XYZ file of C-alpha atoms in Angstrom:
562
model
C 29.984 -18.006 75.080
C 33.371 -16.287 75.273
C 34.647 -18.836 72.526
C 31.738 -17.132 70.374
C 32.815 -13.801 70.811
C 36.386 -14.324 70.489
C 35.579 -16.241 67.067
C 33.356 -13.117 66.204
C 36.207 -10.620 66.824
C 38.299 -12.858 65.115
C 36.586 -12.487 61.678
C 37.755 -8.933 60.063
C 35.058 -6.465 59.885
C 35.670 -6.238 55.878
C 34.874 -9.566 55.474
C 31.716 -9.093 57.563
C 30.958 -6.402 55.525
C 31.756 -7.868 51.923
C 29.434 -10.764 53.100
C 26.657 -8.706 53.781
C 27.028 -6.873 50.562
C 27.073 -9.928 48.725
C 24.053 -10.943 50.447
C 22.272 -7.600 50.092
C 22.786 -7.830 46.314
C 22.174 -10.863 45.829
C 18.712 -10.475 47.254
C 18.211 -7.322 45.345
C 18.723 -9.334 42.158
C 16.347 -12.192 43.473
C 13.929 -9.385 44.364
C 14.025 -7.845 40.553
C 13.766 -11.246 38.944
C 11.043 -12.461 40.784
C 9.189 -9.137 40.391
C 10.288 -9.233 36.594
C 8.971 -13.169 36.620
C 5.464 -11.902 38.424
C 5.082 -9.337 36.009
C 5.567 -11.427 32.789
C 3.096 -13.973 34.501
C 0.524 -11.361 35.072
C 0.967 -9.760 31.775
C 0.754 -13.302 30.286
C -2.469 -14.140 31.971
C -3.873 -10.735 30.768
C -2.829 -12.278 26.937
C -4.838 -15.333 27.355
C -7.714 -13.683 28.943
C -7.948 -11.658 25.866
C -7.184 -14.512 23.891
C -10.177 -16.717 25.313
C -12.669 -13.634 24.227
C -11.212 -12.605 20.761
C -11.351 -14.427 17.630
C -9.363 -17.922 17.547
C -5.577 -17.703 16.413
C -2.366 -19.987 17.188
C -1.542 -19.902 21.138
C 0.688 -17.183 21.655
C 3.820 -17.314 23.948
C 4.775 -14.793 26.567
C 6.068 -11.164 25.557
C 6.736 -12.766 21.571
C 3.509 -13.812 20.989
C 3.384 -15.447 17.582
C 5.901 -13.157 16.178
C 8.671 -16.017 15.385
C 5.842 -17.969 13.597
C 5.620 -15.543 10.790
C 6.879 -17.259 7.224
C 9.789 -15.163 6.160
C 7.430 -14.230 2.705
C 4.035 -13.410 1.863
C 2.668 -13.641 5.377
C -1.147 -12.751 3.839
C -1.266 -16.165 2.187
C -0.235 -17.917 5.846
C -3.495 -15.785 7.078
C -5.320 -16.867 4.525
C -4.495 -20.803 5.406
C -5.118 -19.947 9.532
C -8.541 -18.890 8.411
C -9.228 -22.118 6.729
C -7.874 -23.759 9.487
C -9.556 -22.183 11.955
C -12.984 -22.321 9.940
C -13.641 -18.449 10.455
C -13.310 -15.340 8.925
C -11.525 -13.520 11.982
C -7.973 -14.823 13.314
C -5.985 -13.199 15.895
C -2.606 -13.308 15.819
C -0.073 -11.667 18.220
C 2.664 -9.498 17.265
C 4.555 -9.746 20.849
C 1.899 -8.524 23.258
C -0.049 -6.733 20.724
C -3.173 -8.748 18.915
C -3.994 -8.191 15.309
C -7.554 -9.247 14.017
C -7.179 -10.415 10.435
C -10.261 -10.089 8.094
C -10.297 -12.953 5.455
C -13.830 -12.455 4.210
C -15.672 -9.857 1.744
C -18.854 -9.901 3.893
C -16.999 -9.592 7.139
C -14.591 -6.731 6.009
C -17.867 -4.868 4.523
C -19.776 -5.521 7.852
C -16.845 -4.343 10.129
C -14.842 -1.975 7.942
C -17.646 0.023 6.091
C -20.778 -0.752 7.579
C -19.138 0.207 11.028
C -16.972 2.476 9.366
C -17.252 5.347 12.328
C -15.780 3.094 15.003
C -13.081 1.373 12.703
C -11.909 4.798 11.255
C -8.605 4.959 13.781
C -5.539 3.801 13.554
C -3.638 1.642 16.056
C -0.069 2.710 17.332
C 2.512 1.858 14.451
C 5.711 2.018 15.856
C 7.647 1.567 12.463
C 5.457 2.716 9.734
C 4.194 6.068 11.951
C 6.092 6.957 14.884
C 9.664 5.950 13.134
C 8.231 6.558 9.357
C 6.002 9.245 8.020
C 4.962 10.408 11.341
C 1.643 11.553 12.733
C 1.124 14.473 10.727
C 0.229 12.064 7.885
C -3.472 11.259 6.655
C -2.644 7.733 6.450
C -1.568 7.389 9.933
C -3.622 9.738 11.841
C -5.434 8.580 15.165
C -9.038 9.587 15.357
C -10.088 8.601 18.880
C -10.174 12.218 20.035
C -12.400 15.250 18.829
C -9.382 17.490 18.028
C -7.908 14.176 16.238
C -11.015 13.817 13.976
C -11.404 17.240 13.199
C -7.421 17.531 12.009
C -8.265 14.232 10.220
C -11.361 15.534 8.488
C -9.437 18.806 7.169
C -6.768 16.907 5.699
C -9.095 14.241 4.319
C -11.275 17.369 2.987
C -7.685 18.736 1.266
C -7.107 15.652 -0.337
C -10.469 15.446 -2.007
C -9.739 18.822 -3.448
C -6.891 17.064 -5.323
C -8.034 13.540 -6.095
C -11.627 13.262 -5.227
C -14.426 11.724 -7.384
C -15.344 14.779 -9.032
C -12.119 16.335 -9.003
C -9.980 13.629 -11.051
C -12.734 14.272 -14.096
C -10.486 17.492 -14.878
C -7.502 15.790 -15.278
C -8.762 13.421 -18.095
C -7.084 15.814 -21.198
C -3.837 15.078 -19.796
C -4.223 11.883 -18.338
C -5.365 10.727 -21.641
C -2.389 12.397 -23.377
C 0.111 10.987 -21.281
C -1.731 7.542 -22.078
C -1.453 8.170 -25.636
C 2.558 8.911 -25.039
C 2.891 5.298 -23.276
C 1.463 3.780 -26.623
C 3.780 5.848 -28.851
C 6.711 5.034 -26.853
C 5.624 1.226 -26.910
C 6.242 1.216 -30.313
C 9.744 1.847 -30.230
C 10.938 0.162 -26.887
C 8.784 -1.947 -25.793
C 11.130 -4.040 -23.595
C 11.146 -0.878 -21.595
C 7.121 -1.209 -20.774
C 7.929 -1.107 -16.739
C 9.698 2.230 -17.271
C 6.869 3.513 -19.672
C 4.402 2.866 -16.750
C 6.497 4.535 -14.129
C 6.919 7.320 -16.390
C 3.209 7.531 -17.075
C 2.050 7.092 -13.704
C 4.525 9.576 -12.167
C 3.857 12.255 -14.594
C 0.097 12.365 -14.165
C 0.664 13.142 -10.492
C 3.416 15.391 -11.050
C 1.321 17.359 -13.520
C -1.480 17.150 -11.008
C 0.375 18.278 -7.747
C 3.207 20.644 -9.082
C 2.017 21.444 -12.655
C 5.045 19.843 -13.929
C 5.102 16.554 -16.470
C 7.403 14.082 -16.245
C 8.973 13.179 -19.463
C 12.168 10.943 -18.896
C 11.921 7.658 -17.275
C 15.040 8.416 -16.056
C 13.930 11.376 -14.195
C 15.119 11.329 -10.255
C 11.664 12.198 -9.396
C 10.511 8.531 -10.861
C 13.821 6.830 -10.003
C 14.300 7.792 -6.590
C 10.802 8.307 -4.848
C 9.550 4.910 -6.550
C 12.427 3.572 -4.860
C 11.918 4.862 -1.830
C 8.254 3.572 -1.756
C 9.308 0.517 -2.433
C 11.817 0.296 0.339
C 9.238 1.532 3.137
C 6.809 -1.348 1.417
C 9.176 -4.081 2.067
C 10.037 -2.824 5.420
C 6.793 -2.638 6.789
C 5.253 -6.396 5.986
C 4.406 -7.967 9.197
C 7.354 -10.485 9.736
C 10.068 -11.489 12.424
C 13.177 -9.571 11.021
C 13.911 -5.797 11.536
C 12.544 -3.061 11.410
C 9.289 -4.685 12.018
C 10.215 -6.922 14.991
C 10.601 -3.451 16.887
C 7.003 -3.739 17.074
C 7.733 -6.954 19.297
C 10.150 -5.467 21.247
C 9.594 -1.668 20.987
C 11.990 -1.003 23.739
C 14.454 -1.312 21.044
C 12.977 1.628 19.149
C 14.665 4.028 21.941
C 18.051 3.299 21.264
C 19.247 6.354 18.809
C 19.445 5.526 15.281
C 22.985 6.179 14.806
C 23.564 3.400 17.122
C 21.180 0.754 15.955
C 21.329 -0.686 12.767
C 18.284 -2.647 13.247
C 16.229 0.307 12.819
C 17.147 0.388 9.204
C 17.840 4.453 9.331
C 14.366 4.940 10.796
C 13.567 7.553 13.513
C 16.302 9.792 12.501
C 15.303 13.080 12.794
C 17.450 14.742 10.186
C 16.385 12.309 7.753
C 12.686 12.113 8.622
C 12.769 16.085 8.646
C 14.424 16.334 5.340
C 12.514 13.554 3.653
C 9.414 16.187 4.481
C 11.391 19.268 3.573
C 11.698 17.405 -0.091
C 8.081 17.457 -0.859
C 7.281 20.693 0.702
C 10.099 22.076 -1.471
C 8.329 20.629 -4.555
C 5.101 21.972 -3.579
C 6.577 25.495 -2.642
C 8.692 25.651 -5.717
C 5.227 24.968 -7.807
C 3.390 27.422 -5.448
C 5.832 30.548 -6.769
C 5.238 29.463 -10.134
C 2.611 31.934 -11.959
C 1.353 29.296 -14.754
C -0.736 26.507 -13.725
C -3.019 27.849 -11.316
C -4.964 25.007 -10.382
C -2.115 22.575 -9.502
C -2.864 21.031 -6.140
C 0.642 22.590 -4.604
C -1.107 25.911 -5.075
C -4.408 24.866 -3.448
C -2.581 23.965 -0.319
C -0.897 27.265 0.090
C -3.935 28.695 -0.423
C -5.701 27.025 2.075
C -2.794 27.394 4.704
C -4.127 30.100 6.726
C -7.556 28.785 6.676
C -6.659 25.360 8.201
C -3.254 26.028 9.935
C -1.636 23.959 7.820
C 2.231 23.187 9.054
C 4.851 22.460 6.699
C 4.885 18.768 7.678
C 0.860 18.526 6.783
C 1.581 20.130 3.416
C 4.777 17.787 2.562
C 2.633 15.228 3.759
C -0.372 15.636 1.872
C 1.736 16.692 -1.409
C 3.632 13.621 -1.248
C 0.473 11.391 -0.421
C -0.130 12.331 -4.328
C 2.834 9.843 -5.228
C 1.580 7.170 -2.938
C -1.937 7.106 -3.985
C -1.014 7.171 -7.832
C 2.306 6.420 -9.023
C 3.616 3.187 -7.608
C 0.485 1.814 -6.695
C -0.658 2.505 -10.580
C 2.179 1.442 -12.380
C 2.502 -1.760 -10.304
C -1.031 -2.471 -11.386
C -0.261 -2.185 -15.159
C 2.462 -4.231 -14.718
C 0.063 -6.981 -13.737
C -2.164 -6.273 -16.366
C 0.634 -7.046 -19.200
C 1.081 -10.381 -16.827
C -2.319 -11.373 -17.137
C -2.756 -10.510 -21.055
C 0.856 -12.467 -21.583
C -0.274 -15.459 -19.190
C -3.902 -15.514 -20.510
C -4.326 -14.614 -24.125
C -7.779 -16.189 -24.651
C -9.175 -13.283 -22.371
C -8.077 -10.870 -25.293
C -9.854 -12.222 -28.390
C -13.317 -10.742 -26.756
C -11.411 -7.688 -25.783
C -10.326 -7.450 -29.488
C -13.606 -8.063 -31.095
C -15.388 -5.449 -28.684
C -13.101 -2.570 -29.555
C -12.877 -3.159 -33.329
C -16.875 -3.058 -33.129
C -16.812 0.142 -30.852
C -13.793 1.963 -31.615
C -12.403 0.961 -35.008
C -8.527 0.918 -35.751
C -8.140 4.884 -36.579
C -8.514 6.174 -33.081
C -7.859 4.713 -29.719
C -10.524 4.508 -27.103
C -11.650 7.553 -25.133
C -13.410 8.005 -21.698
C -16.636 8.623 -23.584
C -16.310 4.551 -24.979
C -16.439 3.453 -21.555
C -20.139 2.498 -21.548
C -19.863 0.700 -24.728
C -17.195 -1.550 -23.645
C -18.774 -3.605 -21.029
C -15.992 -6.424 -21.585
C -12.986 -4.000 -21.330
C -14.391 -2.686 -18.067
C -14.694 -6.294 -16.801
C -11.378 -7.090 -17.897
C -9.917 -3.962 -15.896
C -11.676 -4.849 -12.303
C -10.423 -8.476 -13.066
C -6.896 -6.734 -13.271
C -7.976 -5.044 -9.602
C -9.157 -8.396 -8.408
C -6.395 -10.840 -9.413
C -3.364 -9.051 -8.390
C -4.212 -6.640 -5.806
C -1.278 -4.176 -5.309
C -2.223 -3.400 -1.810
C -2.599 -6.792 -0.725
C -3.314 -6.187 2.658
C -5.864 -3.154 2.274
C -3.156 -0.750 3.218
C -2.672 0.427 6.841
C -4.531 -1.404 9.610
C -7.938 -0.012 11.096
C -8.312 0.351 14.809
C -11.825 0.442 16.726
C -12.235 3.903 18.600
C -14.236 1.431 21.527
C -14.169 -2.136 22.321
C -16.490 -3.838 19.800
C -18.167 -7.433 19.251
C -18.669 -9.480 16.089
C -20.170 -12.641 16.310
C -19.764 -12.919 19.920
C -15.832 -12.055 19.638
C -14.337 -9.247 21.616
C -12.370 -6.728 19.209
C -10.680 -4.266 21.781
C -10.415 -0.854 21.516
C -6.891 0.405 19.407
C -6.412 -3.451 18.611
C -4.944 -3.800 14.627
C -7.446 -4.783 12.020
C -6.235 -5.753 8.929
C -8.047 -6.582 5.925
C -6.374 -9.348 4.269
C -7.066 -8.572 0.635
C -5.579 -11.729 -0.807
C -7.860 -13.935 1.016
C -10.904 -12.156 0.288
C -10.134 -11.903 -3.418
C -8.716 -15.274 -3.803
C -11.948 -17.042 -1.661
C -13.500 -19.869 -3.821
C -16.899 -18.969 -2.882
C -17.073 -15.808 -4.560
C -14.377 -16.446 -7.181
C -13.883 -19.979 -8.235
C -10.175 -20.605 -9.416
C -9.620 -17.414 -8.573
C -6.070 -17.558 -9.877
C -7.403 -17.908 -13.207
C -8.061 -14.261 -14.514
C -11.263 -14.409 -16.076
C -12.946 -10.918 -16.628
C -16.448 -13.013 -17.152
C -16.756 -12.794 -13.258
C -17.569 -9.047 -13.929
C -20.135 -9.293 -16.485
C -23.696 -8.831 -15.373
C -25.629 -11.966 -15.532
C -22.764 -14.186 -16.862
C -22.373 -17.645 -15.143
C -18.957 -17.081 -13.806
C -20.603 -13.830 -11.963
C -20.797 -14.324 -8.056
C -22.495 -11.910 -5.051
C -20.176 -9.631 -3.894
C -20.682 -6.837 -0.959
C -20.564 -3.404 -2.668
C -21.014 -2.169 -6.589
C -17.500 -2.472 -7.556
C -17.174 -6.240 -6.919
C -13.458 -5.664 -5.151
C -11.705 -4.572 -2.233
C -8.542 -3.589 -3.773
C -8.658 0.363 -2.242
C -9.430 -0.757 1.464
C -12.933 0.385 3.444
C -14.729 3.054 5.374
C -13.121 6.162 5.934
C -9.739 5.058 5.514
C -9.968 3.770 1.924
C -7.338 4.977 -0.760
C -7.677 8.787 -1.518
C -6.407 7.814 -5.042
C -8.873 5.528 -5.780
C -11.196 7.714 -8.359
C -7.512 8.767 -9.870
C -6.207 5.096 -10.127
C -9.780 3.467 -11.399
C -9.814 6.567 -14.245
C -6.279 6.234 -15.358
C -6.144 2.512 -15.242
C -9.356 1.789 -17.395
C -8.168 4.005 -19.840
C -4.576 2.848 -19.923
C -5.365 -0.920 -20.017
C -8.217 0.064 -22.909
C -5.657 1.688 -24.998
C -2.989 -1.473 -24.231
C -5.725 -3.451 -25.468
C -6.729 -1.895 -28.502
C -3.201 -0.977 -29.547
C -1.292 -4.259 -28.827
C -0.875 -8.097 -28.957
C 0.796 -9.497 -26.014
C 2.908 -12.807 -26.563
C 5.551 -14.813 -25.455
C 9.053 -13.267 -25.466
C 11.418 -16.088 -27.442
C 14.585 -17.455 -26.058
C 17.935 -18.012 -28.482
C 16.363 -21.082 -29.734
C 13.134 -19.530 -30.571
C 11.134 -21.344 -27.909
C 8.763 -19.265 -25.596
C 9.847 -18.020 -22.479
C 7.370 -18.684 -19.851
C 6.044 -16.577 -17.401
C 5.172 -17.389 -13.355
C 1.851 -15.542 -12.416
C 2.871 -15.682 -8.909
C 6.189 -14.404 -8.836
C 5.279 -11.696 -7.342
C 7.372 -8.972 -4.836
C 7.328 -9.213 -1.063
C 6.238 -5.803 -0.302
C 2.970 -4.404 0.904
C 2.535 -2.839 -2.660
C 3.223 -6.104 -4.503
C 4.167 -6.047 -8.266
C 4.970 -8.671 -10.442
C 8.668 -9.565 -10.667
C 10.564 -8.837 -13.951
C 9.441 -10.705 -16.962
C 9.715 -10.516 -20.579
C 6.986 -10.223 -23.236
C 6.573 -9.614 -26.576
C 4.526 -6.428 -27.454
C 3.535 -5.697 -30.790
C 0.810 -3.315 -32.686
C -2.217 -4.993 -33.839
C -2.410 -3.698 -36.999
C -0.338 -1.170 -39.740
C -3.613 1.113 -39.112
C -3.342 0.975 -35.477
C 0.423 1.820 -35.289
C -0.233 4.604 -37.580
C -2.924 5.833 -35.323
C -0.773 5.159 -32.588
C 2.192 7.540 -33.922
C -0.351 10.203 -35.144
C -2.031 10.336 -31.444
C 1.220 10.188 -29.703
C 2.860 13.109 -31.627
C -0.375 15.013 -31.123
C -0.156 14.539 -27.497
C 3.416 15.479 -26.754
C 2.331 18.751 -28.615
C -0.520 19.323 -26.032
C 1.492 18.296 -23.547
C 4.227 20.826 -23.936
C 2.951 23.774 -21.945
C 3.602 21.411 -18.946
C 7.514 21.041 -19.492
C 9.623 21.930 -16.768
C 12.338 21.113 -14.496
C 12.886 20.944 -10.726
C 16.195 21.960 -8.891
C 15.466 19.213 -6.156
C 16.371 15.736 -5.663
C 15.357 13.617 -2.974
C 18.880 11.770 -2.686
C 20.012 15.478 -1.974
C 17.831 15.901 1.232
C 18.818 12.649 2.177
C 22.641 12.867 2.274
C 23.138 16.584 3.486
């Protein structure tokens, strides 16, 4: 015993203390690791429990789910393949710890998102697009889980309908028609710039609606800058395994200040987001101060500001949503239409015959001709179906309560996404889906198949979250395509050896609002009489549009760089 005491006292006290501290630190570290492991295990057990009740899908891993199984491009095609693999219209795919239910069938989409619209009217938590992006003041992103949220959503939707509702857009037909005539006029001299002509047309229409000012120059910053931002946002928000969308899997990374987090791609910067809102607010405020064009949408918003207690950010979001609802998407649809005309020339012949019979060569089609042009109407519908711009139906829906479909659980607040690509490429409704075939939409034609809803396509979404600009887009797209079909021949561009340059009908961008990659096409007037009519109408249209000429002192780039 004495020897042991001597040995004990022979050891320096600081060594004992150091050993104890090492032992204590090791215990703490071990406790933390064990606690974290148990937490991950418990969370994973909960994931697997939910998985057993939800629609089938790939087996998820702890924490990361199925995120790193996503393809690099066009995930909507991958989800279509999974739906076939599991032989079910619904699949569950885990982005990190959060399940997403993908709807790959028209009838299921109609049942859930249209017939149960009251349940599927909300949005899930969207870290990248909403919280770090356009914000919760935006109608597109709003939750509707509480009474107060539903009331605010109802107010904004009502105000949006005052701008682009079904009845309201009929008032815009005169300048929409004139801007369409200007496109045909410009195609006579610069057909190779057809993309720029379409972007100018679509942006000018919504600019007149929103701010009482037309856009006459294809290089106007309100086109180049705003559409560039829209393309960037669409590219960044594709479900994927790269940043910034990877923050949906690892949300803690979003807490790092933006200036120190290159993976956030500038999202979440209070300065940038604030100034981004200020840009559209400034455009609206500028338009409101001008005495002319009393019926422009900006004046409506300021008139209703006090009644509905609209904040500046809400005015900005409502004004900005006009561009999202009618500029980039509409121009992309028109580019797709030209691709279809170039790749499937046989579909033009019935259109030409119908237009020659109903319209003739001395004037272009008008809205009054719609009822007498069933094939042209079917042609436009096939454009919407063949390569839909909003390829996954816009932003995800979320049920406000737990729901069940065919025995499968869809938990409250789950991401529910309609896969428009899969819906519009289902062989059951659309045999040979990649073949452009307007006959699918002709009544009593053998190529027609049953489809839920009267339109025959689901391009604009569903239920209470359907695209606000649907009526405007359908109205303008019909008129523009009818005028293109009436006025022009679309053939192959020729290379230096005089050989036709091929086009690829699958070569599309990877963004949520997809459009064809650049392709060349020959665009020529169908006859001399048609060319003279285009010139006459184009010159008159520019005269009629003169009252809308004007400039704005604001540039989006200056708001983002100050």
